[in-house]
mmCIF file of C-alpha atoms and ligand atoms in Angstrom:
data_model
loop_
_atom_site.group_PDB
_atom_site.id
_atom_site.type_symbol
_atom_site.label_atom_id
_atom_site.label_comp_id
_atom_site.label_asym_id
_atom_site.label_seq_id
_atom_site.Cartn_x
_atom_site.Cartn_y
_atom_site.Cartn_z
ATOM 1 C CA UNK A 60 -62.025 8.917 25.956
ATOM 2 C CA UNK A 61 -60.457 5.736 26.597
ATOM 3 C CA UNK A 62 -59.560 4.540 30.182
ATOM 4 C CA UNK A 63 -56.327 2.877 31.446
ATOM 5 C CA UNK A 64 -56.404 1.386 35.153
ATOM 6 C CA UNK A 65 -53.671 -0.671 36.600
ATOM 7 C CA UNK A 66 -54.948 -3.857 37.847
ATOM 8 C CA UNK A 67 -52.523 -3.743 41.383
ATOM 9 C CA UNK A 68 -52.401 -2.722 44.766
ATOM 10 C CA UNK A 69 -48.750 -2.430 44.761
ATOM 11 C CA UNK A 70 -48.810 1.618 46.286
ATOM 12 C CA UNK A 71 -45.337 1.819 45.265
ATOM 13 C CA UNK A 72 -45.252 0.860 41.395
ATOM 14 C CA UNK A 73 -48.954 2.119 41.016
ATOM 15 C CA UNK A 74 -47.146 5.891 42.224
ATOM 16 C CA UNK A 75 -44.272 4.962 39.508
ATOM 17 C CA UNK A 76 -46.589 4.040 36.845
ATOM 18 C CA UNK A 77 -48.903 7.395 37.378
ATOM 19 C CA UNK A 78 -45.637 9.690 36.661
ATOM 20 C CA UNK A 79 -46.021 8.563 32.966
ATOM 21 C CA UNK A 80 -49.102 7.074 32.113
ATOM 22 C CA UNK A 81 -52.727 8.563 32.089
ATOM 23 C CA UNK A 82 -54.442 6.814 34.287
ATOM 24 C CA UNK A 83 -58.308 7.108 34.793
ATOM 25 C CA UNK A 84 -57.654 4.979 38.116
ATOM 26 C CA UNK A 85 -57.276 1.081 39.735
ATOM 27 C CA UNK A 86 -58.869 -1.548 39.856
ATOM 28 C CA UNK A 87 -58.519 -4.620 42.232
ATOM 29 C CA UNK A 88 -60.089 -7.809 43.271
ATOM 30 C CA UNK A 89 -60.207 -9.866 46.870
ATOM 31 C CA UNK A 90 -56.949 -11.912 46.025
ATOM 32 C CA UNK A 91 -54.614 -8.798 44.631
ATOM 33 C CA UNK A 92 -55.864 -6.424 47.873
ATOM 34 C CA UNK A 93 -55.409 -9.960 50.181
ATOM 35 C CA UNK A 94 -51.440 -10.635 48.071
ATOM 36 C CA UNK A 95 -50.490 -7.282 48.811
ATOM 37 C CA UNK A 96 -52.068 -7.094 52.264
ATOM 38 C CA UNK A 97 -53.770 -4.080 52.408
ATOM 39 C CA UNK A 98 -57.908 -3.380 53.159
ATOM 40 C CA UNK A 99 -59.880 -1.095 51.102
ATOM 41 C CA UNK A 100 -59.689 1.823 53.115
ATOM 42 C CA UNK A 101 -56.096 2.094 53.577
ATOM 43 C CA UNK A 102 -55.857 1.082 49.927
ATOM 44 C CA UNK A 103 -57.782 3.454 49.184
ATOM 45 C CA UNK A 104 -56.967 6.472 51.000
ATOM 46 C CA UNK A 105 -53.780 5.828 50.374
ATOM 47 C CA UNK A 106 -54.124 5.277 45.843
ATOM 48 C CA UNK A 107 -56.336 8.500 46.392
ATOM 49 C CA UNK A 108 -53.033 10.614 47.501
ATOM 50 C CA UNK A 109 -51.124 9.085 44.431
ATOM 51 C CA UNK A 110 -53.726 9.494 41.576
ATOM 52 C CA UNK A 111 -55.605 12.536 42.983
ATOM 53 C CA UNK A 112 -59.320 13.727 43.412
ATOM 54 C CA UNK A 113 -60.506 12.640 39.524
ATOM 55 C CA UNK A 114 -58.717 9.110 39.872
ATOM 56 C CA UNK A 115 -61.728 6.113 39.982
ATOM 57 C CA UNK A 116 -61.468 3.068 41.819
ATOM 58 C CA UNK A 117 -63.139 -0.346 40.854
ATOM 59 C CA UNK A 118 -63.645 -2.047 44.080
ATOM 60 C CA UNK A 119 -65.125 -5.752 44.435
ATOM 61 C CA UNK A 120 -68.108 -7.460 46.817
ATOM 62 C CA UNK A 121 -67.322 -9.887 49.108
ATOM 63 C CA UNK A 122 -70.534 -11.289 50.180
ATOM 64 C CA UNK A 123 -72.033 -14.154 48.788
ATOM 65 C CA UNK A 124 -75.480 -13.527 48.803
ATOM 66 C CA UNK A 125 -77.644 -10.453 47.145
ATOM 67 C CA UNK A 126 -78.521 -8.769 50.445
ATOM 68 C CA UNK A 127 -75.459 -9.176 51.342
ATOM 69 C CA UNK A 128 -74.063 -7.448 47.676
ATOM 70 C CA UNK A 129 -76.512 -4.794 48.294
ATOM 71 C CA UNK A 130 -75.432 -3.884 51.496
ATOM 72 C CA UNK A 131 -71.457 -3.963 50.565
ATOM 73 C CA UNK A 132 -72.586 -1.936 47.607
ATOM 74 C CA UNK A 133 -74.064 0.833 49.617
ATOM 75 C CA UNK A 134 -71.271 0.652 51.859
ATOM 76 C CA UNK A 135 -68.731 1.164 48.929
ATOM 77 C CA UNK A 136 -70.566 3.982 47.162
ATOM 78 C CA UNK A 137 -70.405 6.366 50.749
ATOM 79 C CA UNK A 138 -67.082 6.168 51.039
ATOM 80 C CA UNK A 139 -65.113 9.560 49.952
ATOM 81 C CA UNK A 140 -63.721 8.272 46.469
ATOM 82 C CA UNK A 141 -65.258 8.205 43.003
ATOM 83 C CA UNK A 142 -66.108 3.984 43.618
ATOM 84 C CA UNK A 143 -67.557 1.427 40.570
ATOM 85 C CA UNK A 144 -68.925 -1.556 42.936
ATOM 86 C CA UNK A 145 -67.566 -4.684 40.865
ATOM 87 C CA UNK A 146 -70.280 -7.742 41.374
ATOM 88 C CA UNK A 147 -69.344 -11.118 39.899
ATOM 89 C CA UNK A 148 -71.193 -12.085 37.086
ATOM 90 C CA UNK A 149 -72.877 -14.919 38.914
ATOM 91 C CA UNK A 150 -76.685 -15.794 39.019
ATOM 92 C CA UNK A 151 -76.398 -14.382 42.304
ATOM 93 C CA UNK A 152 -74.347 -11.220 41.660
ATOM 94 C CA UNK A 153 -77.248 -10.593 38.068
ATOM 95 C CA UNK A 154 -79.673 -10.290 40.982
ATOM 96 C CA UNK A 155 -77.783 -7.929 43.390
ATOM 97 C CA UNK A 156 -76.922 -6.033 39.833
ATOM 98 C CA UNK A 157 -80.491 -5.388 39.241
ATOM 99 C CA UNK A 158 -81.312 -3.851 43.112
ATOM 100 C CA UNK A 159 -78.050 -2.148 42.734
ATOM 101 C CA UNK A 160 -78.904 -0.469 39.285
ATOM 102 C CA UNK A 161 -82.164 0.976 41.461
ATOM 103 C CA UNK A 162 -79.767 2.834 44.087
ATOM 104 C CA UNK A 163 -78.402 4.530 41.233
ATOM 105 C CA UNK A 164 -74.515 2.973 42.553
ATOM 106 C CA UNK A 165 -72.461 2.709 39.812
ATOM 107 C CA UNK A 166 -71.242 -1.007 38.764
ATOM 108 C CA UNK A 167 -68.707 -3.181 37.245
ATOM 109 C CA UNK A 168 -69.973 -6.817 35.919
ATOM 110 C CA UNK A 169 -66.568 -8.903 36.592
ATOM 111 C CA UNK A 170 -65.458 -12.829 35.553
ATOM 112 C CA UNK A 171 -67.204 -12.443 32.293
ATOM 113 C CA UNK A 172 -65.768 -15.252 30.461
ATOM 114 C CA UNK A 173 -68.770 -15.526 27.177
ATOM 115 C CA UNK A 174 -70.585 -12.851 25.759
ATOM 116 C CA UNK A 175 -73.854 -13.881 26.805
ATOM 117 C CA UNK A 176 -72.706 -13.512 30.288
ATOM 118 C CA UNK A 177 -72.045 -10.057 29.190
ATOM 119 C CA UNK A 178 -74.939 -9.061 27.515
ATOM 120 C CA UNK A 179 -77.070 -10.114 30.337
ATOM 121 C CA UNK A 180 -74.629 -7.743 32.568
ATOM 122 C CA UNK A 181 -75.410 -4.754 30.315
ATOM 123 C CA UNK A 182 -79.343 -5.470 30.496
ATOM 124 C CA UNK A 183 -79.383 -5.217 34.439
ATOM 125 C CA UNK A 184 -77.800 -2.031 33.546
ATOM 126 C CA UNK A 185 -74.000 -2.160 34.137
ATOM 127 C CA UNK A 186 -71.705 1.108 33.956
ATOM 128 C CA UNK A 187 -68.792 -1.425 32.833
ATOM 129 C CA UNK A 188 -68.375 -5.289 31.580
ATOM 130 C CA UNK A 189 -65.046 -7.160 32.987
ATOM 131 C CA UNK A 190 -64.116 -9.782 30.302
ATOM 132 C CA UNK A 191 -61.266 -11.763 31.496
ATOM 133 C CA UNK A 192 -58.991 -12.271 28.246
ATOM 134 C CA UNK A 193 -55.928 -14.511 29.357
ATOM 135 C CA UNK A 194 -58.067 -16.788 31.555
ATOM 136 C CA UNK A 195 -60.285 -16.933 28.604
ATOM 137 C CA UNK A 196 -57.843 -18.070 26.580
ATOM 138 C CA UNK A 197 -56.694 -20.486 29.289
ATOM 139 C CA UNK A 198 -59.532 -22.479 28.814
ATOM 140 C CA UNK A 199 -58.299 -23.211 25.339
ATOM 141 C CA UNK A 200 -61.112 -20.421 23.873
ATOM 142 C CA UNK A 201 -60.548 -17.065 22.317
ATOM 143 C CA UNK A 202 -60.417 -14.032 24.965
ATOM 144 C CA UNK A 203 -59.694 -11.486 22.439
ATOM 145 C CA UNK A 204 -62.684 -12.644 20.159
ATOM 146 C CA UNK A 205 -65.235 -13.002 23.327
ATOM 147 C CA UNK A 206 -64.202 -9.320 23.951
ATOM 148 C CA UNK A 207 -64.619 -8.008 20.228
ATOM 149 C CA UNK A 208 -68.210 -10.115 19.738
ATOM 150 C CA UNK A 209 -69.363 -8.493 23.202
ATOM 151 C CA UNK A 210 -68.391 -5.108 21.895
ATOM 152 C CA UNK A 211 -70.106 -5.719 18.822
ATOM 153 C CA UNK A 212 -73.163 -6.869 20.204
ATOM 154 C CA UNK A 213 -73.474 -3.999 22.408
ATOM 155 C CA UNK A 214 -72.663 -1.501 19.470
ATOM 156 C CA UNK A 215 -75.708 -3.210 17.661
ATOM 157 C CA UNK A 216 -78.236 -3.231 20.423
ATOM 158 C CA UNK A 217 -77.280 0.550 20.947
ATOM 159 C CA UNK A 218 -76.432 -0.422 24.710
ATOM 160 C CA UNK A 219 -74.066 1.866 26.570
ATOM 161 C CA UNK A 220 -72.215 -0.431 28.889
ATOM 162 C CA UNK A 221 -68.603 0.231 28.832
ATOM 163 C CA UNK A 222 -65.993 -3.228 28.155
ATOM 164 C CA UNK A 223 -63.130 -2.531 30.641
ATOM 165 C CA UNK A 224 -61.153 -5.752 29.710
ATOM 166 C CA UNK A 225 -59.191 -7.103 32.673
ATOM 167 C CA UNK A 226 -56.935 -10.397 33.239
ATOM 168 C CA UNK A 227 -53.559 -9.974 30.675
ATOM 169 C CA UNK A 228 -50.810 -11.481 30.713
ATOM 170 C CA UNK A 229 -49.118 -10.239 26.975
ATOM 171 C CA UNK A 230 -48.852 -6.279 24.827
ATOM 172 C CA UNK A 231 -50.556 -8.478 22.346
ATOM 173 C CA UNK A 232 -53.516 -9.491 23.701
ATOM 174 C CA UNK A 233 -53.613 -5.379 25.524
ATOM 175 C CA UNK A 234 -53.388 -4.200 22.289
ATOM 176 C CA UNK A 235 -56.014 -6.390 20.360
ATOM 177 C CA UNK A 236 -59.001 -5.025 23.129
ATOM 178 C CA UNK A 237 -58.292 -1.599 22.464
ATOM 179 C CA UNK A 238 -58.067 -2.087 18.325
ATOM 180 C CA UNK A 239 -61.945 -4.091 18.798
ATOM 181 C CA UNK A 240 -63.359 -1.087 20.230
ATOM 182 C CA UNK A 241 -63.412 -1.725 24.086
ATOM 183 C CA UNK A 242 -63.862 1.731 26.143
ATOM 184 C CA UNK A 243 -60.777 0.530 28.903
ATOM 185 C CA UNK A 244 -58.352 -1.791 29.630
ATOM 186 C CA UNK A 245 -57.142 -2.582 33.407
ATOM 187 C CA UNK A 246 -53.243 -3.625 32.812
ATOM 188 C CA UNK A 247 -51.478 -6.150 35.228
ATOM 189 C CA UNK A 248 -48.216 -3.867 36.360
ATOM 190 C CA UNK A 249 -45.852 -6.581 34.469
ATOM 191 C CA UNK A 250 -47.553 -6.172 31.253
ATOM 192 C CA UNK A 251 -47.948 -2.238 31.759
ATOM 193 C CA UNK A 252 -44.089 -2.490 32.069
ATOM 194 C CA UNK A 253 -43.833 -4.061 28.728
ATOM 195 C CA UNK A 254 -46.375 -1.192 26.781
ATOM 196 C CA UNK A 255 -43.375 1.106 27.986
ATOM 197 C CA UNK A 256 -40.531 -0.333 26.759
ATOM 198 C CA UNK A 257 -38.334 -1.509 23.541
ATOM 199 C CA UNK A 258 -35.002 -2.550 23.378
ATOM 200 C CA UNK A 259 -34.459 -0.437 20.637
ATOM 201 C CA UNK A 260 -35.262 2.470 22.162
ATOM 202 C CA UNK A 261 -32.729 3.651 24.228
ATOM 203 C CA UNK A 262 -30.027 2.930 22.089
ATOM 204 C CA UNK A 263 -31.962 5.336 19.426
ATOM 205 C CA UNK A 264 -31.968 8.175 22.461
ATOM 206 C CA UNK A 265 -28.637 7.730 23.351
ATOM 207 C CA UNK A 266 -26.999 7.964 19.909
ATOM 208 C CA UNK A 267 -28.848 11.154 19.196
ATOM 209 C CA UNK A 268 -26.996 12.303 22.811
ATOM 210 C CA UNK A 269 -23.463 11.033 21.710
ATOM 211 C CA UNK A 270 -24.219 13.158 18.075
ATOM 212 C CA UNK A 271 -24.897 16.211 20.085
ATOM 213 C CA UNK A 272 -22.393 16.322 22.566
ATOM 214 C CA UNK A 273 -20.284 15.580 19.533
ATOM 215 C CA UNK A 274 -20.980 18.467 18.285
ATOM 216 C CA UNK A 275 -22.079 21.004 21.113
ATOM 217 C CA UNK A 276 -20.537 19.561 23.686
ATOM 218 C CA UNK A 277 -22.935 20.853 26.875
ATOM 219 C CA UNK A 278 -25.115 23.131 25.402
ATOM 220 C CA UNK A 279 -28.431 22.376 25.318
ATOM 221 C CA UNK A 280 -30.822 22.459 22.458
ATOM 222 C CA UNK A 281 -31.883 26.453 22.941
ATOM 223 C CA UNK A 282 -28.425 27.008 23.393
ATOM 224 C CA UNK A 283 -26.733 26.124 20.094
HETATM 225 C C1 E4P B 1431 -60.152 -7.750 37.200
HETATM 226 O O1 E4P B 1431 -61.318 -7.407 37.305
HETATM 227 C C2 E4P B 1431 -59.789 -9.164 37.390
HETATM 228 O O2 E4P B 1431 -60.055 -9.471 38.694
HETATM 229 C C3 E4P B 1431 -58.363 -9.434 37.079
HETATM 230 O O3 E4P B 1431 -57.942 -8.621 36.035
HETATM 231 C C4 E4P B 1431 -58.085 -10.869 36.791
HETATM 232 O O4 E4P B 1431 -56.773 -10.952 36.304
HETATM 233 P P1 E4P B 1431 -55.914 -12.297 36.391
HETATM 234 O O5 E4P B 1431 -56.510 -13.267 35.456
HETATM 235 O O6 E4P B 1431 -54.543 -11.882 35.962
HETATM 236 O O7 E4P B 1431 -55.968 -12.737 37.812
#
């Protein structure tokens, strides 16, 4: 089943966003939890009363070094909330992936920007590959065709790391990870806003609503 997360830690647009979409849960990073001013644990605790028991929350290292990962890791995984630890795809963070993988703590590879970065992510065992698309494609190469030769790859080498694509800024490039294949997307709120709407579509509903009232005046659809 494919997974959507909102990439945010906006409390108030995340609770707007969970009225109408499906969402398997958040993720975040240091800079969108240190924008919006919040800590884990009251981000947490507080996303947890939105989204509910079954929501899961992808929740990012801090520490520099591998002890250090290992430690934050462990830390993460006891807290009271279905956690993926994300670890930056760094020399460093490959290392801490491989001690994590032995404690059993599920993890998230993040700033994958090639697909060999990626592949080497899924060897040391990761539950889920971050690919960032737009930034990607601001360093004049193709996000969109790192994140369909990754899934590829892993489809050939039988390897059951999950993509969840993160970093969008367009519907276009959303829409191009989940046609390649990719098990999840994390959507910025901005470009989540844009999957929901058309201009054409409200004038479509509202016509039908003139038509009927037209025609049946109050009465609702049973009704007539
Ligand atoms: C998620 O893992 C990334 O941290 C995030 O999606 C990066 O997005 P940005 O490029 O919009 O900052």
């Amino acid at each position: 089943m494919f997974e959507l997360y909102l990439d945010s830690a906006d409390l108030e647009r995340i609770a707007r966003f969970n009225e109408c979409l499906p969402l398997a849960g958040i993720t975040t990073n240091p800079s969108i939890l240190a924008a919006a001013g919040i800590g884990v644990n009251q981000f947490l605790s507080e996303a947890s009363k939105i989204l509910g028991d079954n929501a899961r929350f992808h929740v990012q290292v801090v520490s520099a070094d591998i002890d250090g990962m290992l430690a934050e890791a462990r830390k993460l995984h006891d807290l009271p909330y279905d956690i993926v630890v994300k670890v930056p795809t760094t020399e460093t963070g490959l290392a801490a992936m491989k001690r994590i993988k032995t404690d059993n703590i599920p993890f998230l590879a993040t700033a994958i920007y090639s697909v060999q970065q990626g592949f080497l992510a899924a060897l040391c065992g990761a539950d889920y590959l971050a690919p960032y698309v737009n930034r990607i494609d601001n360093l004049g190469m193709d996000g969109i065709g790192v994140v369909a030769d990754l899934q590829s790859l892993l489809e050939r080498q039988g390897m059951t790391s999950k993509i969840l694509a993160a970093s969008f800024k367009s519907t276009r490039q959303a829409l191009a990870i989940m046609q390649c294949g990719a098990a999840a997307v994390t959507l910025p709120l901005d470009v989540a806003e844009r999957m929901l709407s058309h201009p054409a579509v409200q004038p479509a509903v509202d016509c039908f609503g003139a038509d009927w009232r037209a025609a049946f005046g109050d009465k609702l659809s049973h009704e007539s």
